[in-house]
Amino acid sequence: MNRLRPRRGFLASVVTTVAVTTGGFEYASGGPTGPPLDSGTVPADWFECDDVNRPDPDPPDDAPLEPRTYPSSPSSLDDTMVEYVTTFERAYQHNAFLGQYGAEARTVDLRRTDGRVAAVGSATNPDAVMVAIRYDLTTGTGRSSVDPRDRWDIRAVYYVDENVVLRSRYHGLAEELRFEPDPRTQGELVACFD
């Protein structure tokens, strides 16, 4: 006789299956096991600056949009980092859309709806910060019959210190804005400061 699975176990297996098959997380690991995080910060020598991976398209000929410049190294690691990360994510999404659609790209508009900052290390003088943002994104092309298109509640999580910026993006459903997936272990290197 077969026993029925408890509802909680069944739901957990369904959610896990859906997350795996739909790519619940978008990430690239910093290494086979990720960087050692004894202090919570990423070691300065863990990444090579040649490994930066972010959209950086060439300007298309006669295009209405130009690539955006990514922000340089932050001057301080404090509550203003929500704005820094929003500026970075705005350039990331803009450049990714421009790289995909080239001269056809017409509209890229990112509107942040929420943001959180958590200090890594000392709360008064942090060695790094984790920043989670939620935003809505509007994109459009010159050839789209449904233009522009809106996507809501996109979540990105950043780790920022004086050496690197790491990015991860959450693709699931969540009520709260959390620091998941952790960009230190499941993120990609998107900026490096020598």
Coordinates of N, CA, C and O in Angstrom, one line a residue:
M1 N 0.8 -1.2 0.0 CA 0.0 0.0 0.0 C 0.9 1.2 0.0 O 1.8 1.3 0.8
N2 N 0.6 2.2 -0.9 CA 1.4 3.4 -0.9 C 0.9 4.4 0.1 O -0.3 4.6 0.3
R3 N 1.8 5.0 0.8 CA 1.5 6.1 1.7 C 1.4 7.4 1.0 O 2.2 7.7 0.1
L4 N 0.5 8.2 1.4 CA 0.4 9.5 0.8 C 1.4 10.4 1.4 O 1.7 10.4 2.6
R5 N 2.1 11.2 0.6 CA 3.1 12.2 1.1 C 2.4 13.3 1.8 O 1.3 13.8 1.4
P6 N 3.0 13.7 2.9 CA 2.4 14.9 3.6 C 2.4 16.1 2.7 O 3.2 16.3 1.8
R7 N 1.4 16.9 2.9 CA 1.2 18.1 2.0 C 2.4 19.0 2.0 O 2.8 19.5 0.9
R8 N 3.0 19.2 3.1 CA 4.2 20.1 3.2 C 5.3 19.5 2.4 O 6.0 20.3 1.6
G9 N 5.6 18.2 2.5 CA 6.6 17.6 1.7 C 6.4 17.7 0.2 O 7.2 17.9 -0.6
F10 N 5.1 17.4 -0.2 CA 4.7 17.5 -1.6 C 4.9 18.9 -2.1 O 5.5 19.1 -3.2
L11 N 4.5 19.9 -1.4 CA 4.7 21.3 -1.8 C 6.1 21.7 -1.9 O 6.6 22.4 -2.9
A12 N 6.9 21.2 -1.0 CA 8.4 21.5 -1.0 C 9.0 20.9 -2.3 O 9.8 21.5 -2.9
S13 N 8.6 19.7 -2.6 CA 9.2 19.0 -3.8 C 8.7 19.7 -5.1 O 9.5 19.9 -6.0
V14 N 7.5 20.2 -5.1 CA 7.0 20.9 -6.3 C 7.7 22.2 -6.5 O 8.1 22.6 -7.5
V15 N 7.8 23.0 -5.4 CA 8.5 24.3 -5.4 C 10.0 24.1 -5.9 O 10.5 24.8 -6.7
T16 N 10.7 23.1 -5.3 CA 12.0 22.8 -5.7 C 12.1 22.4 -7.2 O 13.0 22.9 -7.9
T17 N 11.2 21.6 -7.7 CA 11.2 21.2 -9.1 C 11.0 22.4 -10.0 O 11.7 22.6 -11.0
V18 N 10.0 23.2 -9.6 CA 9.8 24.4 -10.4 C 11.0 25.4 -10.4 O 11.4 25.9 -11.5
A19 N 11.6 25.6 -9.3 CA 12.8 26.5 -9.2 C 13.9 25.9 -10.1 O 14.6 26.7 -10.8
V20 N 14.1 24.6 -10.0 CA 15.2 24.0 -10.8 C 14.9 24.1 -12.3 O 15.8 24.4 -13.1
T21 N 13.7 23.7 -12.7 CA 13.4 23.7 -14.1 C 13.2 25.0 -14.7 O 13.4 25.2 -15.9
T22 N 12.9 26.0 -14.0 CA 12.7 27.4 -14.5 C 13.9 28.3 -14.3 O 13.8 29.4 -14.7
G23 N 14.9 27.7 -13.7 CA 16.1 28.6 -13.4 C 15.8 29.6 -12.3 O 16.0 30.8 -12.5
G24 N 15.3 29.1 -11.2 CA 14.9 30.0 -10.1 C 15.9 31.0 -9.7 O 15.6 32.1 -9.3
F25 N 17.2 30.7 -9.9 CA 18.2 31.7 -9.6 C 19.1 31.9 -10.8 O 19.4 30.9 -11.5
E26 N 19.5 33.1 -11.1 CA 20.5 33.4 -12.2 C 21.8 33.7 -11.4 O 21.9 34.6 -10.7
Y27 N 22.8 32.8 -11.6 CA 24.1 33.1 -10.9 C 25.2 32.4 -11.6 O 25.0 31.4 -12.4
A28 N 26.4 32.9 -11.3 CA 27.6 32.2 -11.7 C 28.5 32.2 -10.4 O 28.7 33.3 -9.8
S29 N 29.0 31.1 -10.1 CA 29.8 31.0 -8.8 C 31.1 31.6 -9.0 O 31.7 31.5 -10.1
G30 N 31.7 32.2 -7.9 CA 33.0 32.7 -7.9 C 34.1 31.7 -8.0 O 35.2 32.0 -8.1
G31 N 33.7 30.4 -7.8 CA 34.7 29.3 -7.8 C 33.9 28.1 -7.5 O 32.7 28.1 -7.3
P32 N 34.6 26.9 -7.4 CA 33.9 25.7 -7.2 C 33.2 25.7 -5.9 O 32.1 25.1 -5.8
T33 N 33.6 26.4 -4.9 CA 32.9 26.4 -3.6 C 32.7 27.9 -3.2 O 32.2 28.1 -2.1
G34 N 33.0 28.8 -4.0 CA 32.8 30.2 -3.7 C 34.0 30.7 -2.8 O 34.8 29.9 -2.3
P35 N 34.1 32.0 -2.6 CA 35.2 32.5 -1.8 C 35.0 32.2 -0.3 O 33.9 32.0 0.2
P36 N 36.2 32.0 0.4 CA 36.1 31.8 1.8 C 35.5 33.1 2.5 O 36.0 34.2 2.2
L37 N 34.5 33.0 3.3 CA 33.8 34.1 3.9 C 33.9 34.2 5.4 O 33.0 34.4 6.1
D38 N 35.1 33.9 5.9 CA 35.3 33.9 7.4 C 34.9 35.2 8.0 O 34.2 35.2 9.1
S39 N 35.2 36.3 7.4 CA 34.9 37.6 8.0 C 33.6 38.2 7.4 O 33.2 39.2 7.7
G40 N 33.1 37.5 6.4 CA 31.9 38.0 5.7 C 32.3 38.8 4.4 O 31.5 39.0 3.5
T41 N 33.6 39.2 4.3 CA 34.0 39.9 3.1 C 34.7 39.0 2.2 O 35.2 37.9 2.5
V42 N 34.7 39.4 0.9 CA 35.4 38.6 -0.1 C 36.9 38.9 -0.1 O 37.2 40.1 -0.2
P43 N 37.8 37.9 -0.1 CA 39.2 38.3 -0.1 C 39.6 39.0 -1.3 O 39.1 38.8 -2.4
A44 N 40.5 40.0 -1.2 CA 40.9 40.9 -2.3 C 41.5 40.2 -3.4 O 41.3 40.6 -4.6
D45 N 42.1 39.0 -3.2 CA 42.8 38.3 -4.3 C 41.9 37.2 -4.9 O 42.4 36.4 -5.7
W46 N 40.6 37.1 -4.5 CA 39.8 36.0 -5.0 C 39.4 36.1 -6.4 O 39.3 35.2 -7.1
F47 N 39.3 37.4 -6.9 CA 38.9 37.6 -8.3 C 40.0 38.3 -9.1 O 40.7 39.1 -8.5
E48 N 40.1 38.0 -10.4 CA 40.9 38.8 -11.3 C 40.1 39.8 -12.0 O 39.0 39.5 -12.4
C49 N 40.6 41.0 -12.1 CA 39.8 42.1 -12.8 C 39.6 41.8 -14.2 O 38.6 42.3 -14.8
D50 N 40.3 40.9 -14.8 CA 40.1 40.5 -16.2 C 38.8 39.7 -16.3 O 38.3 39.5 -17.4
D51 N 38.2 39.2 -15.2 CA 37.1 38.3 -15.2 C 35.7 39.1 -15.1 O 34.7 38.4 -14.9
V52 N 35.8 40.4 -15.2 CA 34.5 41.2 -15.1 C 33.6 40.8 -16.2 O 34.0 40.7 -17.3
N53 N 32.3 40.5 -15.8 CA 31.4 40.0 -16.7 C 30.1 40.9 -16.6 O 29.3 40.7 -15.7
R54 N 29.9 41.8 -17.5 CA 28.8 42.7 -17.5 C 28.5 43.2 -19.0 O 29.4 43.2 -19.8
P55 N 27.3 43.5 -19.3 CA 27.0 44.0 -20.6 C 27.8 45.3 -20.9 O 27.8 46.2 -20.1
D56 N 28.5 45.3 -22.0 CA 29.3 46.5 -22.4 C 29.3 46.6 -23.9 O 30.3 46.4 -24.5
P57 N 28.1 47.0 -24.5 CA 28.0 47.0 -25.9 C 28.7 48.1 -26.6 O 28.9 49.2 -26.0
D58 N 29.1 47.9 -27.8 CA 29.6 49.1 -28.7 C 28.4 49.9 -29.1 O 27.3 49.4 -29.3
P59 N 28.6 51.2 -29.2 CA 27.5 52.0 -29.6 C 27.0 51.6 -31.0 O 27.8 51.6 -32.0
P60 N 25.7 51.3 -31.2 CA 25.2 51.0 -32.6 C 25.2 52.2 -33.5 O 25.0 53.3 -33.0
D61 N 25.4 52.0 -34.8 CA 25.3 53.1 -35.7 C 23.9 53.7 -35.8 O 22.9 52.9 -35.8
D62 N 23.8 55.0 -35.8 CA 22.5 55.7 -35.9 C 21.5 55.2 -34.9 O 20.3 55.1 -35.2
A63 N 21.9 54.9 -33.7 CA 20.9 54.4 -32.7 C 20.4 55.6 -31.8 O 21.2 56.5 -31.5
P64 N 19.2 55.5 -31.4 CA 18.7 56.5 -30.5 C 19.2 56.4 -29.1 O 19.2 57.4 -28.3
L65 N 19.7 55.2 -28.7 CA 20.3 55.0 -27.4 C 21.8 54.8 -27.4 O 22.3 54.1 -28.3
E66 N 22.5 55.3 -26.5 CA 23.9 55.1 -26.3 C 24.2 54.3 -25.1 O 23.4 54.3 -24.2
P67 N 25.3 53.5 -25.0 CA 25.6 52.7 -23.8 C 25.7 53.6 -22.6 O 26.2 54.8 -22.8
R68 N 25.3 53.1 -21.5 CA 25.5 53.9 -20.2 C 26.8 53.5 -19.6 O 27.3 52.4 -19.7
T69 N 27.4 54.5 -18.9 CA 28.6 54.3 -18.2 C 28.3 53.7 -16.8 O 27.4 54.2 -16.1
Y70 N 29.1 52.7 -16.4 CA 28.9 52.2 -15.0 C 29.5 53.1 -14.0 O 30.6 53.8 -14.3
P71 N 29.0 53.2 -12.8 CA 29.6 54.1 -11.8 C 31.0 53.6 -11.4 O 31.2 52.4 -11.4
S72 N 31.8 54.5 -11.0 CA 33.2 54.1 -10.5 C 33.1 53.7 -9.1 O 32.0 53.6 -8.5
S73 N 34.2 53.4 -8.5 CA 34.3 52.9 -7.1 C 33.5 53.9 -6.2 O 33.7 55.1 -6.3
P74 N 32.7 53.3 -5.3 CA 32.0 54.2 -4.4 C 32.9 54.9 -3.4 O 33.9 54.4 -3.0
S75 N 32.5 56.1 -3.0 CA 33.3 56.9 -2.1 C 33.1 56.5 -0.6 O 34.0 56.7 0.2
S76 N 32.0 55.9 -0.3 CA 31.8 55.4 1.0 C 30.8 54.3 1.0 O 30.0 54.1 0.1
L77 N 30.8 53.4 2.0 CA 29.9 52.3 2.1 C 28.9 52.6 3.2 O 29.1 52.2 4.4
D78 N 27.8 53.2 2.8 CA 26.8 53.6 3.8 C 25.4 53.5 3.1 O 25.3 52.8 2.1
D79 N 24.4 54.1 3.7 CA 23.1 54.0 3.2 C 22.9 54.6 1.8 O 21.9 54.3 1.1
T80 N 23.8 55.4 1.3 CA 23.7 55.9 -0.1 C 24.0 54.8 -1.1 O 23.8 55.0 -2.3
M81 N 24.4 53.6 -0.6 CA 24.7 52.5 -1.5 C 23.5 52.0 -2.3 O 23.6 51.5 -3.3
V82 N 22.3 52.3 -1.8 CA 21.1 51.9 -2.5 C 21.1 52.7 -3.8 O 20.8 52.1 -4.9
E83 N 21.4 54.0 -3.8 CA 21.4 54.8 -5.0 C 22.5 54.3 -5.9 O 22.4 54.3 -7.1
Y84 N 23.7 54.0 -5.4 CA 24.8 53.6 -6.2 C 24.5 52.3 -6.9 O 24.7 52.2 -8.1
V85 N 23.9 51.3 -6.2 CA 23.5 50.0 -6.8 C 22.4 50.3 -7.8 O 22.4 49.6 -8.9
T86 N 21.5 51.1 -7.6 CA 20.4 51.4 -8.5 C 21.0 52.0 -9.8 O 20.6 51.6 -10.9
T87 N 22.0 52.9 -9.7 CA 22.7 53.5 -10.8 C 23.4 52.4 -11.6 O 23.4 52.3 -12.8
F88 N 24.0 51.5 -10.9 CA 24.8 50.4 -11.5 C 23.8 49.4 -12.2 O 24.0 49.1 -13.4
E89 N 22.7 49.1 -11.6 CA 21.7 48.2 -12.2 C 21.0 48.8 -13.4 O 20.7 48.2 -14.4
R90 N 20.8 50.1 -13.3 CA 20.2 50.9 -14.4 C 21.1 50.8 -15.6 O 20.7 50.5 -16.8
A91 N 22.4 51.0 -15.4 CA 23.4 50.8 -16.5 C 23.5 49.4 -17.0 O 23.5 49.1 -18.3
Y92 N 23.4 48.4 -16.1 CA 23.5 47.0 -16.5 C 22.3 46.6 -17.4 O 22.5 46.0 -18.5
Q93 N 21.1 47.0 -17.0 CA 19.9 46.6 -17.7 C 19.9 47.4 -19.1 O 19.5 46.8 -20.1
H94 N 20.2 48.7 -19.1 CA 20.2 49.5 -20.3 C 21.2 48.9 -21.3 O 20.9 48.7 -22.5
N95 N 22.4 48.6 -20.8 CA 23.4 48.0 -21.7 C 23.1 46.6 -22.2 O 23.4 46.3 -23.4
A96 N 22.5 45.8 -21.4 CA 22.1 44.5 -21.8 C 21.0 44.6 -22.9 O 21.1 43.8 -23.9
F97 N 20.0 45.5 -22.7 CA 19.0 45.6 -23.7 C 19.6 46.2 -25.0 O 19.2 45.7 -26.1
L98 N 20.4 47.1 -24.9 CA 21.1 47.7 -26.1 C 22.0 46.7 -26.8 O 22.0 46.6 -28.0
G99 N 22.7 45.9 -26.0 CA 23.5 44.8 -26.6 C 22.6 43.8 -27.3 O 23.0 43.2 -28.4
Q100 N 21.4 43.5 -26.8 CA 20.6 42.5 -27.5 C 19.8 43.1 -28.7 O 19.7 42.4 -29.7
Y101 N 19.4 44.3 -28.7 CA 18.6 44.9 -29.7 C 19.3 45.9 -30.6 O 18.7 46.3 -31.6
G102 N 20.4 46.4 -30.2 CA 21.2 47.3 -31.0 C 20.4 48.6 -31.4 O 19.7 49.2 -30.6
A103 N 20.4 48.9 -32.7 CA 19.8 50.1 -33.1 C 18.3 50.1 -33.0 O 17.6 51.2 -33.1
E104 N 17.7 48.9 -32.8 CA 16.2 48.8 -32.6 C 15.8 49.2 -31.2 O 14.6 49.5 -31.0
A105 N 16.7 49.3 -30.2 CA 16.4 49.6 -28.8 C 15.9 51.1 -28.8 O 16.6 52.0 -29.3
R106 N 14.8 51.3 -28.1 CA 14.2 52.6 -28.0 C 14.0 53.1 -26.6 O 14.2 54.3 -26.3
T107 N 13.6 52.2 -25.7 CA 13.2 52.6 -24.4 C 13.8 51.6 -23.4 O 13.6 50.4 -23.5
V108 N 14.5 52.1 -22.3 CA 14.9 51.4 -21.2 C 14.7 52.3 -20.0 O 15.4 53.3 -19.9
D109 N 13.8 51.9 -19.1 CA 13.5 52.8 -17.9 C 13.4 51.9 -16.7 O 12.5 51.0 -16.6
L110 N 14.3 52.1 -15.7 CA 14.3 51.3 -14.5 C 13.8 52.3 -13.4 O 14.4 53.3 -13.2
R111 N 12.8 51.8 -12.6 CA 12.3 52.6 -11.5 C 12.4 51.7 -10.2 O 11.6 50.7 -10.1
R112 N 13.3 52.1 -9.3 CA 13.4 51.4 -8.1 C 12.2 51.6 -7.2 O 11.7 52.7 -7.1
T113 N 11.7 50.5 -6.6 CA 10.5 50.5 -5.7 C 10.9 50.2 -4.3 O 10.1 50.5 -3.4
D114 N 12.0 49.6 -4.0 CA 12.5 49.3 -2.7 C 14.0 49.1 -2.7 O 14.5 48.7 -3.7
G115 N 14.6 49.2 -1.5 CA 16.0 49.0 -1.4 C 16.4 48.8 0.1 O 15.8 49.4 1.0
R116 N 17.4 47.9 0.3 CA 17.9 47.6 1.7 C 19.4 47.5 1.6 O 19.9 47.1 0.7
V117 N 20.0 48.0 2.7 CA 21.5 47.9 2.9 C 21.8 47.2 4.2 O 21.1 47.4 5.2
A118 N 22.8 46.3 4.1 CA 23.3 45.6 5.4 C 24.8 45.7 5.4 O 25.4 45.4 4.4
A119 N 25.3 46.2 6.5 CA 26.8 46.3 6.6 C 27.4 44.9 6.8 O 26.8 44.0 7.4
V120 N 28.6 44.7 6.2 CA 29.3 43.5 6.4 C 30.6 43.9 7.2 O 31.3 44.8 6.8
G121 N 30.7 43.3 8.4 CA 31.8 43.7 9.3 C 31.2 44.7 10.3 O 30.0 44.5 10.7
S122 N 31.9 45.7 10.7 CA 31.4 46.7 11.7 C 30.2 47.5 11.1 O 30.3 48.0 10.0
A123 N 29.2 47.7 11.9 CA 28.1 48.5 11.5 C 28.4 49.9 11.4 O 27.8 50.6 10.5
T124 N 29.4 50.4 12.2 CA 29.7 51.9 12.1 C 30.8 52.1 11.0 O 30.8 53.2 10.5
N125 N 31.6 51.2 10.7 CA 32.7 51.3 9.7 C 32.8 50.0 8.9 O 33.7 49.3 9.1
P126 N 31.8 49.8 8.0 CA 31.7 48.5 7.4 C 32.9 48.3 6.4 O 33.4 49.2 5.8
D127 N 33.3 47.0 6.2 CA 34.3 46.6 5.2 C 33.6 46.4 3.9 O 34.3 46.5 2.8
A128 N 32.3 46.2 3.9 CA 31.6 46.0 2.6 C 30.1 46.1 3.0 O 29.7 46.2 4.2
V129 N 29.3 46.1 1.9 CA 27.8 46.2 2.1 C 27.2 45.2 1.2 O 27.7 44.9 0.1
M130 N 26.0 44.7 1.6 CA 25.1 44.0 0.8 C 23.9 44.9 0.5 O 23.4 45.6 1.4
V131 N 23.5 45.0 -0.7 CA 22.4 45.9 -1.1 C 21.4 45.0 -1.9 O 21.8 44.4 -2.9
A132 N 20.2 45.1 -1.5 CA 19.1 44.4 -2.3 C 18.2 45.5 -2.8 O 17.8 46.4 -2.0
I133 N 17.8 45.4 -4.1 CA 16.9 46.4 -4.6 C 15.8 45.6 -5.4 O 16.0 44.5 -5.8
R134 N 14.6 46.3 -5.4 CA 13.5 45.8 -6.2 C 13.1 46.9 -7.2 O 13.1 48.1 -6.8
Y135 N 12.8 46.6 -8.4 CA 12.5 47.6 -9.4 C 11.5 47.1 -10.5 O 11.3 45.9 -10.6
D136 N 11.0 48.1 -11.2 CA 10.2 47.8 -12.3 C 11.0 48.3 -13.5 O 11.7 49.2 -13.5
L137 N 10.8 47.5 -14.7 CA 11.6 47.8 -15.9 C 10.7 47.9 -17.1 O 9.9 47.0 -17.3
T138 N 10.8 49.0 -17.8 CA 10.1 49.2 -19.1 C 11.1 49.2 -20.2 O 12.1 49.9 -20.2
T139 N 10.9 48.4 -21.2 CA 11.7 48.3 -22.4 C 10.9 48.3 -23.6 O 9.7 47.9 -23.6
G140 N 11.5 48.8 -24.7 CA 10.8 48.8 -26.0 C 11.7 49.0 -27.1 O 12.8 49.5 -27.0
T141 N 11.3 48.4 -28.3 CA 12.1 48.5 -29.5 C 11.3 49.1 -30.6 O 10.0 49.3 -30.5
G142 N 11.9 49.5 -31.7 CA 11.3 50.1 -32.8 C 10.4 49.1 -33.6 O 9.5 49.5 -34.3
R143 N 10.7 47.8 -33.4 CA 9.9 46.8 -34.2 C 8.9 46.1 -33.5 O 8.2 45.2 -34.0
S144 N 8.7 46.4 -32.2 CA 7.8 45.6 -31.4 C 6.3 46.1 -31.6 O 6.0 47.3 -31.7
S145 N 5.4 45.1 -31.8 CA 4.0 45.4 -31.9 C 3.4 45.8 -30.6 O 2.4 46.5 -30.6
V146 N 3.9 45.3 -29.5 CA 3.4 45.7 -28.2 C 4.6 46.5 -27.5 O 5.5 45.9 -27.0
D147 N 4.4 47.8 -27.5 CA 5.6 48.6 -27.1 C 5.1 49.7 -26.2 O 4.1 50.4 -26.6
P148 N 5.7 50.0 -25.1 CA 6.8 49.3 -24.5 C 6.3 48.1 -23.6 O 5.1 48.1 -23.4
R149 N 7.2 47.3 -23.1 CA 6.8 46.2 -22.2 C 7.3 46.5 -20.8 O 8.4 47.0 -20.6
D150 N 6.4 46.1 -19.9 CA 6.8 46.4 -18.5 C 7.0 45.0 -17.8 O 6.3 44.1 -18.0
R151 N 8.0 45.0 -16.9 CA 8.2 43.9 -16.0 C 8.3 44.5 -14.6 O 8.9 45.5 -14.3
W152 N 7.6 43.8 -13.6 CA 7.5 44.4 -12.3 C 8.2 43.4 -11.3 O 8.4 42.3 -11.5
D153 N 8.6 44.1 -10.2 CA 9.2 43.4 -9.0 C 10.4 42.5 -9.4 O 10.5 41.4 -8.9
I154 N 11.3 43.1 -10.1 CA 12.6 42.5 -10.4 C 13.5 42.7 -9.2 O 13.5 43.8 -8.6
R155 N 14.2 41.7 -8.8 CA 15.1 41.8 -7.6 C 16.5 41.5 -7.9 O 16.8 40.5 -8.6
A156 N 17.4 42.4 -7.5 CA 18.9 42.1 -7.7 C 19.5 42.4 -6.3 O 19.1 43.2 -5.5
V157 N 20.6 41.6 -6.1 CA 21.4 41.7 -4.8 C 22.8 42.0 -5.2 O 23.4 41.3 -6.1
Y158 N 23.4 42.9 -4.6 CA 24.8 43.3 -4.8 C 25.6 43.2 -3.5 O 25.1 43.4 -2.4
Y159 N 26.9 42.8 -3.7 CA 27.9 42.9 -2.7 C 28.9 43.9 -3.2 O 29.4 43.9 -4.3
V160 N 29.2 44.9 -2.4 CA 30.2 46.0 -2.8 C 31.2 46.2 -1.7 O 30.9 46.4 -0.5
D161 N 32.5 46.2 -2.1 CA 33.5 46.6 -1.2 C 34.5 47.5 -1.9 O 34.2 47.9 -3.1
E162 N 35.6 47.8 -1.4 CA 36.6 48.7 -2.0 C 37.2 48.1 -3.3 O 37.8 48.8 -4.1
N163 N 37.1 46.8 -3.4 CA 37.8 46.1 -4.6 C 36.9 45.6 -5.7 O 37.2 45.6 -6.8
V164 N 35.7 45.1 -5.3 CA 34.8 44.5 -6.3 C 33.3 44.8 -6.1 O 32.9 45.3 -5.0
V165 N 32.6 44.6 -7.2 CA 31.1 44.6 -7.1 C 30.7 43.3 -7.7 O 31.0 42.9 -8.8
L166 N 29.8 42.5 -6.9 CA 29.3 41.3 -7.3 C 27.8 41.4 -7.4 O 27.2 42.1 -6.6
R167 N 27.2 40.7 -8.4 CA 25.7 40.9 -8.6 C 25.1 39.5 -8.7 O 25.6 38.6 -9.4
S168 N 23.9 39.3 -8.1 CA 23.1 38.2 -8.4 C 21.7 38.6 -8.5 O 21.3 39.7 -8.1
R169 N 20.8 37.8 -9.2 CA 19.5 38.2 -9.4 C 18.5 37.1 -9.0 O 18.8 35.9 -9.4
Y170 N 17.5 37.4 -8.3 CA 16.5 36.5 -7.8 C 15.4 36.4 -8.9 O 14.8 37.4 -9.3
H171 N 15.0 35.2 -9.2 CA 13.9 35.0 -10.2 C 12.7 34.3 -9.6 O 11.8 34.0 -10.4
G172 N 12.6 34.2 -8.3 CA 11.4 33.6 -7.7 C 10.4 34.6 -7.3 O 10.5 35.8 -7.6
L173 N 9.5 34.1 -6.5 CA 8.5 35.0 -5.9 C 8.8 35.2 -4.4 O 9.0 34.2 -3.7
A174 N 8.8 36.4 -3.9 CA 9.1 36.6 -2.5 C 8.3 37.8 -2.0 O 8.3 38.8 -2.7
E175 N 7.8 37.8 -0.8 CA 7.1 38.9 -0.2 C 8.1 40.0 0.2 O 7.9 41.1 0.0
E176 N 9.2 39.5 0.9 CA 10.1 40.4 1.4 C 11.3 40.6 0.5 O 11.7 39.7 -0.2
L177 N 12.0 41.7 0.6 CA 13.2 42.0 -0.1 C 14.4 41.4 0.8 O 14.6 41.9 1.9
R178 N 15.0 40.4 0.3 CA 16.0 39.7 1.1 C 17.3 39.7 0.3 O 17.4 40.0 -0.9
F179 N 18.4 39.3 1.0 CA 19.7 39.3 0.4 C 20.0 37.9 -0.2 O 21.0 37.3 0.2
E180 N 19.1 37.4 -1.0 CA 19.2 36.1 -1.6 C 19.0 36.2 -3.1 O 18.1 36.9 -3.5
P181 N 19.7 35.5 -3.9 CA 20.9 34.7 -3.6 C 22.1 35.6 -3.2 O 22.2 36.7 -3.7
D182 N 22.9 35.0 -2.4 CA 24.1 35.8 -1.9 C 25.1 36.0 -3.0 O 25.6 35.0 -3.5
P183 N 25.3 37.2 -3.4 CA 26.3 37.4 -4.5 C 27.7 37.0 -4.2 O 28.5 36.8 -5.2
R184 N 28.0 36.9 -3.0 CA 29.4 36.5 -2.6 C 29.7 35.0 -3.0 O 30.8 34.7 -3.3
T185 N 28.7 34.2 -3.0 CA 28.8 32.8 -3.4 C 28.1 32.4 -4.6 O 28.4 31.4 -5.2
Q186 N 27.1 33.2 -5.0 CA 26.3 32.8 -6.2 C 26.1 34.0 -7.2 O 25.2 34.1 -7.9
G187 N 27.1 34.9 -7.2 CA 27.0 36.1 -8.0 C 28.1 36.1 -9.1 O 28.9 35.2 -9.2
E188 N 28.1 37.1 -9.9 CA 29.1 37.3 -10.9 C 29.8 38.6 -10.7 O 29.2 39.6 -10.1
L189 N 31.1 38.6 -11.0 CA 31.9 39.8 -10.9 C 31.5 40.8 -12.0 O 31.6 40.6 -13.1
V190 N 31.0 42.0 -11.6 CA 30.5 43.0 -12.5 C 31.3 44.3 -12.5 O 31.2 45.1 -13.4
A191 N 32.2 44.4 -11.5 CA 33.1 45.6 -11.4 C 34.3 45.2 -10.6 O 34.1 44.5 -9.6
C192 N 35.5 45.8 -10.9 CA 36.7 45.5 -10.2 C 37.5 46.8 -10.1 O 37.6 47.5 -11.2
F193 N 38.0 47.2 -9.0 CA 38.7 48.4 -8.8 C 40.1 48.1 -8.4 O 40.3 47.5 -7.3
D194 N 41.0 48.6 -9.2 CA 42.5 48.3 -8.9 C 43.0 49.3 -7.9 O 42.6 50.4 -7.8

